[in-house]
Amino acid sequence: GENVEQHPSTLSVQEGDSAVIKCTYSDSASNYFPWYKQELGKGPQLIIDIRSNVGEKKDQRIAVTLNKTAKHFSLHITETQPEDSAVYFCAASSGNEKLTFGTGTRLTIIP
Amino acid sequence: SAVISQKPSRDICQRGTSLTIQCQVDSQVTMMFWYRQQPGQSLTLIATANQGSEATYESGFVIDKFPISRPNLTFSTLTVSNMSPEDSSIYLCSVEVHSSEQYFGPGTRLTVT
């Protein structure tokens, strides 16, 4: 089955700087890669996703890049703000509707 | 997207008892899922709740422990049976809106004493 690794497990950045979280996946058949943000006491919120037919997708301060050859994808957050502090999860799906999640990254934005 | 609600939001239960968690979505969806998130951990898929048929369980999860109902396209329940402290977790339902895109409910925080 699919295996998703996520790094780093914790990340602290100064407010206004950029943050990058990386994930690798094992199943070359995977074609859908979402990113979720989970705030304390809440369910995961889908913030951005990418499918295997594109290499990059942007939504305001958030972007995701995909390298199918290397089987890795990354989340980029620019101009970080205190409200970006949360746990971020990557996931991968091979089209069978099931998501396999990474282990999570706790992002802390330092004011 | 979809608006998903879960009941209860949290509960404290005694070992050996059972708890049924409800998940309601504001539109008809084909696919509904139940996940477990142990403290400080990632999400693990328990089962896919199939409307009109038995749920499909992932390896390590069995129907006797986690019976699931899916009476219609907007509602599902997950029961955690014969609970032990190891069942203390957040239980999350999710729905697939289209092509693997999943949205999650707020979760049910279960503590077993």
XYZ file of C-alpha atoms in Angstrom, chain B residues 53-108:
56
model
C -24.401 -2.286 2.373
C -21.879 -3.274 5.016
C -18.972 -0.954 5.708
C -15.538 -1.769 4.306
C -12.990 -2.006 7.112
C -9.255 -1.359 6.920
C -6.688 -3.796 8.226
C -6.669 -3.824 12.011
C -10.283 -2.687 12.418
C -13.233 -5.081 12.772
C -16.974 -4.725 12.633
C -17.537 -6.137 16.119
C -15.442 -3.354 17.631
C -16.497 -0.515 15.308
C -19.967 -1.198 13.876
C -21.006 1.401 11.316
C -24.393 2.319 9.923
C -25.145 4.318 6.763
C -28.936 4.518 6.398
C -28.918 7.267 3.746
C -26.648 9.554 1.729
C -26.380 12.273 4.413
C -25.906 10.352 7.666
C -23.680 7.735 9.274
C -22.902 6.435 12.739
C -19.803 4.820 14.216
C -20.038 2.854 17.449
C -16.968 2.228 19.582
C -17.811 -0.965 21.467
C -16.539 -2.417 24.730
C -14.230 0.517 25.179
C -10.804 0.450 26.816
C -8.442 3.367 27.584
C -6.608 2.585 24.326
C -9.714 3.740 22.454
C -9.200 7.286 23.722
C -8.840 9.247 20.489
C -10.437 11.773 18.210
C -12.890 10.129 15.835
C -13.486 11.980 12.581
C -15.908 11.478 9.761
C -15.223 12.753 6.282
C -17.081 12.908 2.997
C -15.808 12.795 -0.541
C -17.190 15.656 -2.603
C -15.585 14.616 -5.883
C -12.534 12.713 -7.154
C -10.871 11.916 -3.807
C -11.447 15.455 -2.418
C -12.425 14.894 1.231
C -13.849 17.250 3.837
C -13.789 16.485 7.533
C -16.146 17.003 10.402
C -15.044 18.691 13.633
C -14.328 15.387 15.361
C -15.482 13.626 18.515
